[in-house]
Coordinates of C-alpha atoms in Angstrom, one line a residue:
Chain A
M1 CA -3.7 7.6 20.4
P2 CA -3.3 9.4 17.1
F3 CA 0.3 10.0 15.9
H4 CA -0.2 13.8 15.7
S5 CA -1.3 14.2 19.4
M6 CA 0.7 15.3 22.4
F7 CA -0.2 12.1 24.1
Y8 CA 1.8 10.2 21.5
L9 CA 4.8 12.4 22.0
F10 CA 4.9 11.7 25.7
F11 CA 4.2 8.1 25.2
L12 CA 7.0 7.8 22.6
I13 CA 9.5 9.6 24.9
A14 CA 8.6 7.3 27.8
V15 CA 8.9 4.1 25.8
F16 CA 12.2 5.4 24.2
V17 CA 13.8 6.1 27.5
L18 CA 12.6 2.8 29.1
Y19 CA 13.7 0.9 26.0
Y20 CA 17.3 2.1 26.0
S21 CA 17.6 2.0 29.8
I22 CA 16.9 -1.7 29.9
H23 CA 19.3 -4.5 29.0
H24 CA 19.0 -5.2 25.2
K25 CA 17.8 -8.7 25.8
H26 CA 14.6 -7.4 27.4
R27 CA 14.0 -4.5 25.2
W28 CA 11.4 -6.3 23.2
I29 CA 9.3 -6.7 26.3
V30 CA 9.2 -2.9 26.7
L31 CA 7.9 -2.7 23.1
L32 CA 5.3 -5.4 23.8
L33 CA 4.0 -3.8 26.9
G34 CA 4.1 -0.4 25.2
S35 CA 2.1 -1.8 22.3
L36 CA -0.5 -3.3 24.6
F37 CA -0.8 0.0 26.5
F38 CA -1.0 1.9 23.2
Y39 CA -3.9 -0.3 22.1
A40 CA -5.6 -0.2 25.4
F41 CA -5.5 3.6 25.4
L42 CA -8.3 3.5 22.9
R43 CA -10.5 2.3 25.8
K44 CA -12.4 -0.2 23.8
W45 CA -12.4 -3.5 25.6
E46 CA -13.5 -5.5 22.6
L47 CA -10.3 -4.6 20.8
I48 CA -8.1 -6.1 23.4
V49 CA -10.2 -9.2 23.4
I50 CA -9.9 -9.5 19.6
L51 CA -6.2 -8.9 19.7
V52 CA -5.5 -11.5 22.3
Y53 CA -7.7 -14.0 20.4
V54 CA -6.0 -13.4 17.1
I55 CA -2.5 -13.6 18.8
G56 CA -3.6 -16.9 20.3
V57 CA -5.0 -18.5 17.2
T58 CA -2.0 -17.3 15.1
Y59 CA 0.5 -18.6 17.6
Y60 CA -1.0 -22.1 18.0
G61 CA -2.0 -22.1 14.3
G62 CA 1.6 -21.6 13.2
L63 CA 2.8 -24.5 15.4
I64 CA 0.0 -26.7 14.2
I65 CA 0.6 -26.1 10.6
E66 CA 4.3 -26.8 10.9
K67 CA 3.6 -30.0 12.9
Y68 CA 1.0 -31.4 10.5
S69 CA 2.5 -30.0 7.3
N70 CA 2.5 -33.5 5.7
H71 CA -0.9 -34.4 6.9
G72 CA -3.5 -35.2 4.3
R73 CA -6.0 -32.6 5.6
I74 CA -3.5 -29.8 6.1
N75 CA -5.4 -27.6 3.7
T76 CA -8.6 -28.1 5.7
I77 CA -6.8 -27.2 8.9
L78 CA -5.4 -24.1 7.3
M79 CA -8.8 -23.1 6.0
G80 CA -10.2 -23.5 9.5
L81 CA -7.5 -21.3 11.0
V82 CA -8.0 -18.7 8.3
L83 CA -11.7 -18.6 9.1
A84 CA -11.1 -18.5 12.8
I85 CA -8.8 -15.5 12.3
L86 CA -11.2 -13.7 10.0
L87 CA -14.1 -14.1 12.2
P88 CA -13.6 -11.1 14.5
L89 CA -13.0 -8.9 11.4
L90 CA -16.2 -10.0 9.8
M91 CA -18.1 -9.5 13.0
V92 CA -17.0 -6.0 13.6
K93 CA -17.2 -4.9 10.0
Y94 CA -20.4 -6.7 8.9
P95 CA -22.7 -6.7 11.9
A96 CA -25.8 -6.3 9.8
I97 CA -25.0 -9.4 7.8
L98 CA -24.2 -11.4 10.9
L99 CA -27.3 -10.1 12.6
K100 CA -29.4 -11.7 9.9
A101 CA -27.4 -14.9 10.2
L102 CA -27.9 -15.1 13.9
Q103 CA -31.6 -14.4 13.4
G104 CA -31.8 -12.8 16.7
R105 CA -33.3 -9.6 18.0
V106 CA -30.1 -8.8 19.8
M107 CA -29.0 -5.3 19.1
I108 CA -25.3 -5.5 18.4
E109 CA -23.7 -2.2 18.7
T110 CA -21.3 -1.5 15.9
L111 CA -18.0 -2.6 17.4
A112 CA -14.9 -0.7 16.9
S113 CA -12.6 -2.3 14.4
I114 CA -9.5 0.0 14.7
G115 CA -6.4 -1.8 13.6
V116 CA -8.2 -5.2 13.3
S117 CA -8.1 -5.3 9.5
F118 CA -4.4 -4.7 9.5
Y119 CA -3.1 -7.2 12.0
T120 CA -5.6 -9.8 10.9
F121 CA -4.2 -9.8 7.4
Q122 CA -0.7 -9.8 8.9
A123 CA -1.6 -12.9 10.9
L124 CA -2.9 -14.6 7.8
S125 CA 0.4 -13.8 6.0
Y126 CA 2.3 -15.4 8.8
L127 CA 0.2 -18.6 8.6
F128 CA 0.5 -18.7 4.8
D129 CA 4.3 -18.2 5.0
V130 CA 4.6 -21.0 7.6
K131 CA 2.5 -23.3 5.3
L132 CA 4.6 -22.3 2.3
E133 CA 7.7 -23.1 4.4
K134 CA 9.0 -19.6 3.9
I135 CA 9.5 -19.2 7.6
R136 CA 9.6 -21.5 10.7
A137 CA 6.7 -21.2 13.1
E138 CA 7.5 -18.9 16.0
N139 CA 8.0 -20.7 19.2
N140 CA 8.0 -17.7 21.5
L141 CA 4.5 -16.4 22.2
G142 CA 6.0 -13.0 23.3
Y143 CA 7.7 -12.4 20.0
L144 CA 4.7 -13.4 18.0
A145 CA 2.5 -11.1 20.1
L146 CA 4.9 -8.2 19.5
Y147 CA 5.0 -9.0 15.8
L148 CA 1.3 -8.6 15.5
S149 CA 0.8 -5.7 18.0
F150 CA 3.9 -3.6 17.4
F151 CA 2.4 -0.2 18.1
P152 CA 3.7 2.0 15.2
K153 CA 2.0 -0.2 12.7
M154 CA -1.0 -1.1 14.8
L155 CA -3.6 1.4 13.7
Q156 CA -3.1 1.6 9.9
G157 CA -0.3 -0.7 9.0
P158 CA 2.0 -1.3 7.2
I159 CA 1.2 -5.0 7.0
E160 CA 4.5 -6.6 7.9
R161 CA 5.9 -9.9 6.6
A162 CA 7.1 -12.3 9.2
D163 CA 10.5 -12.8 7.5
S164 CA 11.0 -9.1 7.6
L165 CA 9.8 -8.1 11.1
L166 CA 10.2 -11.1 13.3
P167 CA 14.0 -11.3 12.9
Q168 CA 14.3 -7.5 13.7
L169 CA 12.3 -8.0 16.9
K170 CA 14.8 -10.6 18.1
Q171 CA 17.9 -8.8 17.2
N172 CA 20.4 -7.2 19.6
Y173 CA 19.0 -3.7 19.9
Q174 CA 21.7 -1.1 19.8
F175 CA 21.0 2.5 19.4
D176 CA 21.8 3.5 15.8
Y177 CA 22.1 7.2 15.5
Q178 CA 21.9 7.3 11.7
M179 CA 18.8 5.2 11.7
A180 CA 17.1 7.3 14.5
R181 CA 18.0 10.4 12.6
R182 CA 16.4 9.2 9.4
G183 CA 13.4 8.1 11.5
M184 CA 13.0 11.6 13.0
L185 CA 13.2 13.2 9.6
I186 CA 10.6 10.9 8.0
F187 CA 8.4 11.4 11.1
G188 CA 8.7 15.1 10.7
V189 CA 7.9 14.9 7.0
G190 CA 4.8 12.8 7.9
L191 CA 3.6 15.3 10.5
F192 CA 4.1 18.0 7.9
K193 CA 2.2 16.1 5.3
K194 CA -0.7 15.6 7.7
L195 CA -1.0 18.8 9.5
V196 CA 0.1 21.3 6.9
I197 CA -1.1 19.6 3.7
A198 CA -3.7 17.0 4.1
D199 CA -5.7 18.8 6.8
R200 CA -5.7 21.9 4.7
L201 CA -6.9 20.1 1.6
A202 CA -9.6 18.3 3.7
P203 CA -12.0 21.2 4.2
M204 CA -11.7 22.2 0.5
A205 CA -12.6 18.7 -0.6
N206 CA -15.3 18.4 2.0
T207 CA -16.9 21.6 0.8
V208 CA -17.5 20.1 -2.6
F209 CA -18.4 16.6 -1.5
S210 CA -20.8 17.6 1.2
D211 CA -22.9 19.7 -1.2
V212 CA -22.2 18.4 -4.7
T213 CA -25.2 20.0 -6.5
E214 CA -23.8 23.4 -5.7
Y215 CA -20.9 22.7 -8.1
T216 CA -20.4 21.7 -11.7
G217 CA -17.5 21.2 -14.2
I218 CA -14.2 22.5 -13.1
S219 CA -15.2 22.8 -9.5
L220 CA -15.9 19.1 -9.4
W221 CA -12.5 18.4 -10.9
M222 CA -10.9 20.6 -8.2
G223 CA -12.9 18.9 -5.4
L224 CA -11.7 15.6 -6.7
F225 CA -8.2 16.8 -7.1
Y226 CA -8.1 18.1 -3.6
F227 CA -9.5 14.8 -2.3
A228 CA -7.0 12.7 -4.3
L229 CA -4.1 14.6 -2.8
Q230 CA -5.7 14.7 0.6
I231 CA -6.0 10.9 0.8
Y232 CA -2.5 10.4 -0.4
F233 CA -0.9 12.9 2.0
D234 CA -3.1 11.7 4.8
F235 CA -2.4 8.0 4.5
S236 CA 1.3 8.4 3.5
A237 CA 1.8 10.7 6.4
Y238 CA 0.6 8.0 8.8
T239 CA 3.0 5.5 7.2
D240 CA 5.9 8.0 7.4
M241 CA 5.2 8.5 11.1
A242 CA 4.9 4.8 11.7
I243 CA 8.2 4.1 9.9
G244 CA 9.9 7.0 11.7
T245 CA 8.7 5.7 15.0
G246 CA 10.0 2.2 14.2
R247 CA 13.4 3.5 13.4
L248 CA 13.8 5.1 16.8
F249 CA 13.8 1.6 18.1
G250 CA 16.0 0.2 15.4
I251 CA 13.2 -1.4 13.5
E252 CA 12.7 -0.9 9.8
L253 CA 9.1 -1.2 8.7
A254 CA 8.0 -1.8 5.1
P255 CA 7.3 1.2 2.8
N256 CA 3.8 1.7 1.8
F257 CA 3.9 4.3 -1.0
N258 CA 6.1 4.9 -4.0
Q259 CA 4.9 8.2 -5.5
P260 CA 1.7 6.6 -6.6
Y261 CA 0.3 9.4 -8.7
F262 CA 3.4 9.2 -11.0
A263 CA 2.3 5.7 -12.0
T264 CA 2.1 5.2 -15.8
S265 CA -0.8 2.7 -15.7
V266 CA -3.5 1.5 -13.3
P267 CA -1.7 -1.8 -12.5
D268 CA 1.4 0.3 -11.9
F269 CA -0.6 2.6 -9.5
W270 CA -1.6 -0.5 -7.5
R271 CA 2.0 -1.5 -7.2
R272 CA 2.7 1.9 -5.6
W273 CA -0.3 2.6 -3.5
H274 CA -0.6 1.0 0.0
M275 CA 2.1 -1.4 -1.1
S276 CA 2.1 -3.6 2.0
F277 CA -1.6 -4.3 1.4
S278 CA -1.3 -4.7 -2.4
R279 CA 1.7 -7.0 -2.0
W280 CA -0.3 -9.1 0.4
L281 CA -3.1 -9.4 -2.2
M282 CA -0.5 -10.1 -5.0
D283 CA 1.4 -12.7 -3.1
Y284 CA -1.4 -14.6 -1.3
L285 CA -4.3 -14.1 -3.7
F286 CA -3.6 -12.9 -7.2
K287 CA -0.4 -14.8 -8.1
P288 CA -1.5 -18.2 -6.7
L289 CA -4.9 -17.8 -8.3
Q290 CA -3.5 -16.8 -11.6
M291 CA -1.1 -19.7 -11.5
S292 CA -3.6 -22.3 -10.6
V293 CA -5.8 -21.4 -13.6
R294 CA -2.9 -20.5 -16.0
Q295 CA -4.1 -22.9 -18.7
Y296 CA -6.8 -20.3 -19.5
G297 CA -4.2 -17.8 -20.6
I298 CA -5.2 -14.1 -20.3
S299 CA -8.6 -15.0 -18.9
A300 CA -6.8 -16.5 -15.9
S301 CA -5.1 -13.1 -15.2
V302 CA -8.4 -11.3 -15.6
I303 CA -10.3 -13.6 -13.3
A304 CA -7.6 -13.5 -10.7
A305 CA -7.6 -9.7 -10.9
M306 CA -11.4 -9.5 -10.4
V307 CA -11.4 -11.8 -7.4
T308 CA -8.5 -9.9 -5.9
F309 CA -10.3 -6.7 -6.2
V310 CA -13.4 -8.1 -4.6
I311 CA -11.4 -9.2 -1.6
C312 CA -9.8 -5.7 -1.6
G313 CA -13.3 -4.2 -1.5
I314 CA -14.5 -6.5 1.2
W315 CA -11.4 -5.5 3.3
H316 CA -12.4 -1.9 3.0
G317 CA -16.0 -2.4 3.9
S318 CA -19.4 -3.4 2.8
T319 CA -20.8 -0.1 1.7
W320 CA -21.6 0.7 -1.9
N321 CA -18.7 3.2 -2.0
Y322 CA -16.1 0.5 -1.8
V323 CA -18.0 -1.9 -4.0
M324 CA -18.1 0.6 -6.8
W325 CA -14.6 1.9 -6.3
V326 CA -13.2 -1.6 -6.4
A327 CA -15.3 -2.6 -9.3
I328 CA -14.1 0.3 -11.3
N329 CA -10.5 -0.4 -10.5
G330 CA -11.1 -4.0 -11.3
V331 CA -12.4 -3.1 -14.7
Y332 CA -9.4 -0.8 -15.3
V333 CA -7.0 -3.6 -14.5
A334 CA -9.0 -6.2 -16.5
V335 CA -9.0 -3.9 -19.5
S336 CA -5.3 -3.2 -19.0
I337 CA -4.4 -6.9 -18.9
S338 CA -6.6 -7.8 -21.9
T339 CA -5.3 -5.0 -24.1
A340 CA -1.6 -5.2 -23.2
K341 CA -0.6 -7.0 -26.3
T342 CA -2.6 -4.8 -28.6
R343 CA -1.3 -1.6 -27.0
K344 CA 2.2 -2.8 -27.4
K345 CA 1.6 -3.5 -31.1
I346 CA 0.1 0.0 -31.5
H347 CA 3.1 1.6 -29.8
K348 CA 5.5 -0.4 -32.1
K349 CA 3.6 0.6 -35.2
L350 CA 3.5 4.3 -34.3
R351 CA 7.1 4.1 -33.2
T352 CA 6.2 6.0 -30.1
N353 CA 9.6 5.3 -28.7
R354 CA 10.7 8.4 -30.5
W355 CA 8.9 10.5 -27.9
P356 CA 9.5 8.7 -24.6
K357 CA 8.9 11.8 -22.3
L358 CA 5.7 12.7 -24.1
I359 CA 4.3 9.2 -23.9
K360 CA 5.3 8.9 -20.2
T361 CA 3.6 12.2 -19.4
W362 CA 0.5 11.2 -21.3
Q363 CA 0.4 7.9 -19.5
T364 CA 0.9 9.5 -16.1
V365 CA -1.8 12.1 -16.6
F366 CA -4.3 9.6 -18.1
T367 CA -3.7 7.2 -15.2
F368 CA -4.2 10.0 -12.7
A369 CA -7.5 10.9 -14.4
L370 CA -8.7 7.3 -14.2
I371 CA -7.7 6.9 -10.6
C372 CA -9.4 10.2 -9.7
F373 CA -12.6 9.1 -11.5
A374 CA -12.6 6.0 -9.3
W375 CA -12.0 8.1 -6.2
I376 CA -15.4 9.8 -6.8
F377 CA -17.1 6.6 -5.6
F378 CA -14.8 6.2 -2.7
R379 CA -15.5 9.6 -1.4
A380 CA -19.0 10.6 -2.4
E381 CA -21.5 10.7 0.4
S382 CA -24.2 8.9 -1.6
L383 CA -24.6 7.0 -4.8
G384 CA -26.8 9.8 -6.0
D385 CA -23.9 12.3 -5.4
A386 CA -21.5 10.1 -7.2
V387 CA -23.8 9.8 -10.2
Y388 CA -24.3 13.6 -10.1
I389 CA -20.6 14.2 -10.2
C390 CA -20.1 11.8 -13.1
T391 CA -22.8 13.4 -15.1
H392 CA -21.8 17.0 -14.4
L393 CA -18.0 16.8 -14.9
F394 CA -18.2 18.7 -18.2
D395 CA -21.1 20.8 -17.4
N396 CA -20.7 24.5 -18.2
I397 CA -16.9 24.3 -18.5
F398 CA -16.7 26.8 -21.4
N399 CA -18.3 29.4 -19.3
Q400 CA -16.2 28.4 -16.4
F401 CA -13.0 28.8 -18.3
R402 CA -14.0 32.2 -19.4
S403 CA -14.5 33.4 -15.8
L404 CA -11.6 31.4 -14.5
F405 CA -9.5 34.4 -13.4
Q406 CA -12.3 36.5 -12.0
K407 CA -11.9 36.8 -8.3
P408 CA -15.4 35.8 -7.1
F409 CA -15.5 32.8 -9.3
L410 CA -12.0 31.8 -8.3
R411 CA -12.7 32.1 -4.7
K412 CA -16.0 30.2 -4.6
F413 CA -15.5 27.6 -7.3
I414 CA -11.8 26.9 -7.4
F415 CA -10.7 27.6 -3.9
M416 CA -14.0 26.5 -2.3
G417 CA -14.5 29.7 -0.3
R418 CA -11.0 30.0 0.9
A419 CA -9.1 33.3 0.5
I420 CA -7.4 33.4 -2.9
T421 CA -3.9 34.5 -2.3
P422 CA -2.9 32.2 0.7
T423 CA -4.7 29.2 -0.9
A424 CA -3.0 29.8 -4.3
L425 CA 0.4 30.1 -2.6
F426 CA -0.3 27.0 -0.7
L427 CA -1.2 25.0 -3.8
I428 CA 1.7 26.3 -5.8
A429 CA 4.1 25.5 -3.0
M430 CA 2.7 22.1 -2.6
M431 CA 3.0 21.3 -6.3
L432 CA 6.5 22.6 -6.3
M433 CA 7.5 20.5 -3.3
I434 CA 6.0 17.4 -5.0
V435 CA 7.9 18.0 -8.2
I436 CA 11.2 18.9 -6.5
E437 CA 11.0 15.9 -4.3
Y438 CA 10.2 13.7 -7.3
R439 CA 13.2 14.9 -9.2
L440 CA 15.7 15.4 -6.5
N441 CA 14.7 12.9 -3.9
F442 CA 16.1 15.0 -1.0
L443 CA 13.9 13.4 1.4
K444 CA 13.4 10.0 -0.1
N445 CA 17.1 9.1 -0.4
Y446 CA 18.1 11.2 2.6
R447 CA 20.4 13.2 0.5
I448 CA 19.6 16.1 2.8
F449 CA 21.9 14.4 5.4
Q450 CA 24.7 14.8 2.9
S451 CA 24.3 18.6 2.7
P452 CA 26.5 20.8 4.9
T453 CA 25.2 21.4 8.4
W454 CA 24.1 25.0 7.8
I455 CA 21.9 24.0 4.9
R456 CA 20.4 21.2 6.9
W457 CA 19.6 23.3 9.8
S458 CA 18.2 26.1 7.7
F459 CA 15.9 23.6 6.2
Y460 CA 14.8 22.3 9.6
C461 CA 14.1 25.8 10.8
L462 CA 12.3 26.7 7.7
F463 CA 10.3 23.6 8.1
A464 CA 9.4 24.3 11.6
L465 CA 8.4 27.9 10.8
I466 CA 6.2 26.9 7.9
F467 CA 4.8 24.3 10.1
Y468 CA 3.9 26.7 12.9
F469 CA 2.4 29.3 10.7
N470 CA 0.6 27.0 8.3
R471 CA -0.8 24.2 10.3
A472 CA -4.4 23.6 9.5
K473 CA -6.9 25.2 11.8
S474 CA -9.0 22.1 12.2
I475 CA -7.2 18.8 12.5
A476 CA -8.9 15.9 10.9
E477 CA -8.7 12.3 11.9
F478 CA -6.7 10.0 9.7
I479 CA -8.8 8.7 6.8
Y480 CA -7.6 5.1 6.9
F481 CA -8.2 5.0 10.7
Q482 CA -11.7 3.7 9.9
F483 CA -10.3 0.5 8.3
Chain B
M1 CA 21.9 -31.2 -22.2
N2 CA 22.2 -27.8 -20.4
M3 CA 23.0 -25.9 -23.6
K4 CA 19.9 -27.4 -25.2
I5 CA 17.7 -26.3 -22.3
Y6 CA 19.4 -22.9 -22.4
D7 CA 18.8 -22.4 -26.1
E8 CA 15.1 -23.4 -25.9
L9 CA 14.5 -21.4 -22.8
N10 CA 16.2 -18.3 -24.4
T11 CA 13.9 -18.7 -27.4
I12 CA 10.9 -18.9 -25.1
F13 CA 12.0 -15.7 -23.3
Q14 CA 12.4 -13.9 -26.7
Q15 CA 8.9 -15.0 -27.8
V16 CA 7.2 -14.1 -24.5
F17 CA 8.8 -10.7 -24.2
G18 CA 8.8 -9.9 -27.9
D19 CA 12.5 -9.1 -27.9
D20 CA 15.0 -11.0 -30.1
E21 CA 17.9 -9.4 -28.3
I22 CA 17.3 -11.2 -25.0
R23 CA 20.1 -13.3 -23.7
I24 CA 19.2 -15.0 -20.4
A25 CA 21.7 -15.9 -17.7
P26 CA 21.4 -17.9 -14.5
E27 CA 21.8 -14.9 -12.2
L28 CA 19.1 -12.8 -13.9
T29 CA 15.8 -12.1 -12.1
A30 CA 12.5 -10.5 -13.0
D31 CA 14.0 -7.1 -12.2
D32 CA 16.6 -7.5 -15.0
I33 CA 14.2 -8.0 -17.8
D34 CA 11.9 -5.3 -19.1
G35 CA 8.3 -6.2 -18.9
W36 CA 8.7 -9.2 -16.7
D37 CA 5.7 -8.8 -14.4
S38 CA 3.2 -11.2 -12.9
L39 CA 1.3 -11.2 -16.2
S40 CA 4.2 -12.1 -18.5
H41 CA 5.4 -14.5 -15.8
V42 CA 2.4 -16.6 -16.2
N43 CA 2.8 -16.6 -19.9
L44 CA 6.4 -17.6 -19.5
I45 CA 5.5 -20.6 -17.2
V46 CA 2.8 -21.8 -19.5
A47 CA 5.1 -21.6 -22.5
I48 CA 7.9 -23.5 -20.6
E49 CA 5.5 -26.2 -19.5
K50 CA 4.2 -26.6 -23.0
K51 CA 7.6 -26.7 -24.6
F52 CA 9.3 -29.0 -22.2
K53 CA 6.1 -31.0 -21.5
L54 CA 6.3 -30.7 -17.8
K55 CA 4.3 -29.2 -14.9
F56 CA 5.5 -27.1 -12.0
S57 CA 3.9 -27.4 -8.6
Q58 CA 2.8 -24.4 -6.7
K59 CA 5.6 -24.9 -4.2
E60 CA 8.2 -25.1 -6.9
L61 CA 7.0 -21.9 -8.6
L62 CA 7.4 -20.0 -5.4
R63 CA 11.0 -21.2 -5.0
F64 CA 12.4 -19.7 -8.2
R65 CA 14.5 -16.8 -7.3
N66 CA 16.3 -16.4 -10.7
I67 CA 16.6 -17.9 -14.1
G68 CA 19.2 -20.3 -12.8
D69 CA 16.7 -21.9 -10.4
L70 CA 14.3 -22.2 -13.3
M71 CA 16.9 -24.0 -15.5
E72 CA 17.8 -26.3 -12.7
S73 CA 14.2 -27.3 -12.1
I74 CA 13.6 -27.9 -15.8
S75 CA 16.8 -29.9 -16.0
S76 CA 16.0 -32.2 -13.1
K77 CA 12.4 -32.7 -14.3
I78 CA 13.7 -33.8 -17.8
N79 CA 16.3 -36.0 -16.3
N80 CA 13.9 -37.8 -14.0
D81 CA 11.7 -38.9 -16.9

């Protein structure tokens, strides 16, 4: 059930009450049963089968790897386990490819893959960590099952590391008021991001992307801008709500976003976006690959980066959107790596350290532009549309700038048909919130809890009011739900 | 022996990070040195392996938590020769 539904609220309350009513030694069982119920609520039998299968393979896999760690063929065993775990993911995401492989005339209905990408990769990280002797294999099937299926992170991550989550699941659960409080705050923030911001940006972005040839120049930039913000607010909202939920039960999940659009380079962006996933790619793919071919110098890093991005693309899906998006990002990172030394020299020569703020601003804006350009391919509804956008980004912009403040133009081509005043206010307020939060970290560092009570409660009430009056009319599904 | 390793390692750090002011210490980690990311890390390892004529295994590379671990590993590899 989606986090922003009433069902979830009731479910959460029920689990919470049950959780704290039971003796702390058995609380993890409540979480496990709750998680299974949560997943079953989707009413797709194949998902339960896949989950049980992956739990089984992971559990026995971990024990086997540990037992045979000195065996000559341990790497083959590991490979076998990896393939066994990836099998369901490949089957649900790539039925067409598999259909050809099976050479049958069987019509395989596209199976749901909700959550599979996330816990599959989490299972792999567990096996790798056992192999690398970072952790001991888990002897208790129940704990392992909970580790993989813990409901807050089930649908869209974060992808949790065993050394982070497993110990927390086994701990003595005591109710921690401060932690629960921070959980509720971040959950509220996530809900706000989703219902008030992301779902309002969605129709505006959709208007452009569903009919690209209607728009040129600045309108395309605006559509892209709306989408870039939409996907950030949408996905980070989910993560916030997942983390908030976890905290209610005394469990700290991994952060997924670190103000990504304030990145100063594309590699930096990738260290701030969907962090639990990019760290997975870094730790299990990029770094080992890079190290194993280190004698090739810079080429090693470039090759490793390209391979990593290919895997990233495959994880997202087999359509041209992700292939292009990943290819472009791969090129960005490859260029960034290859030119790092040269750029450093240029900076030294020009003594750009005289203007740190200017340089940082330039780097941030330029990086944002590069990322947005790549988003074109992620979002466009066809390759033709994407090409159209690329080739018309600067079409007609002089004329557009001239009519920028004329009402009809503003309404149709900047605000995508929405009423001017409320939309302008919304966008300004949103930008203000982003900047204020970036500078003051009221929410990030929970400084708000240090403010006097009346300030806090005024904030909460204001929050609730804005929420009530501004929630989007149509509530969209989470974007990353499809992965 | 350790001072020699320290000096040579410090020189390598200065070269890799392009900063003559760098003074390494056992408790320092990647977070403490500007520009020490996965890219420069590889350059660092390659430079160390070249200079000290040794080779780190994948497992060893994963175990380094700070410069102290690195120095210990170099020291034990040299002594075992």
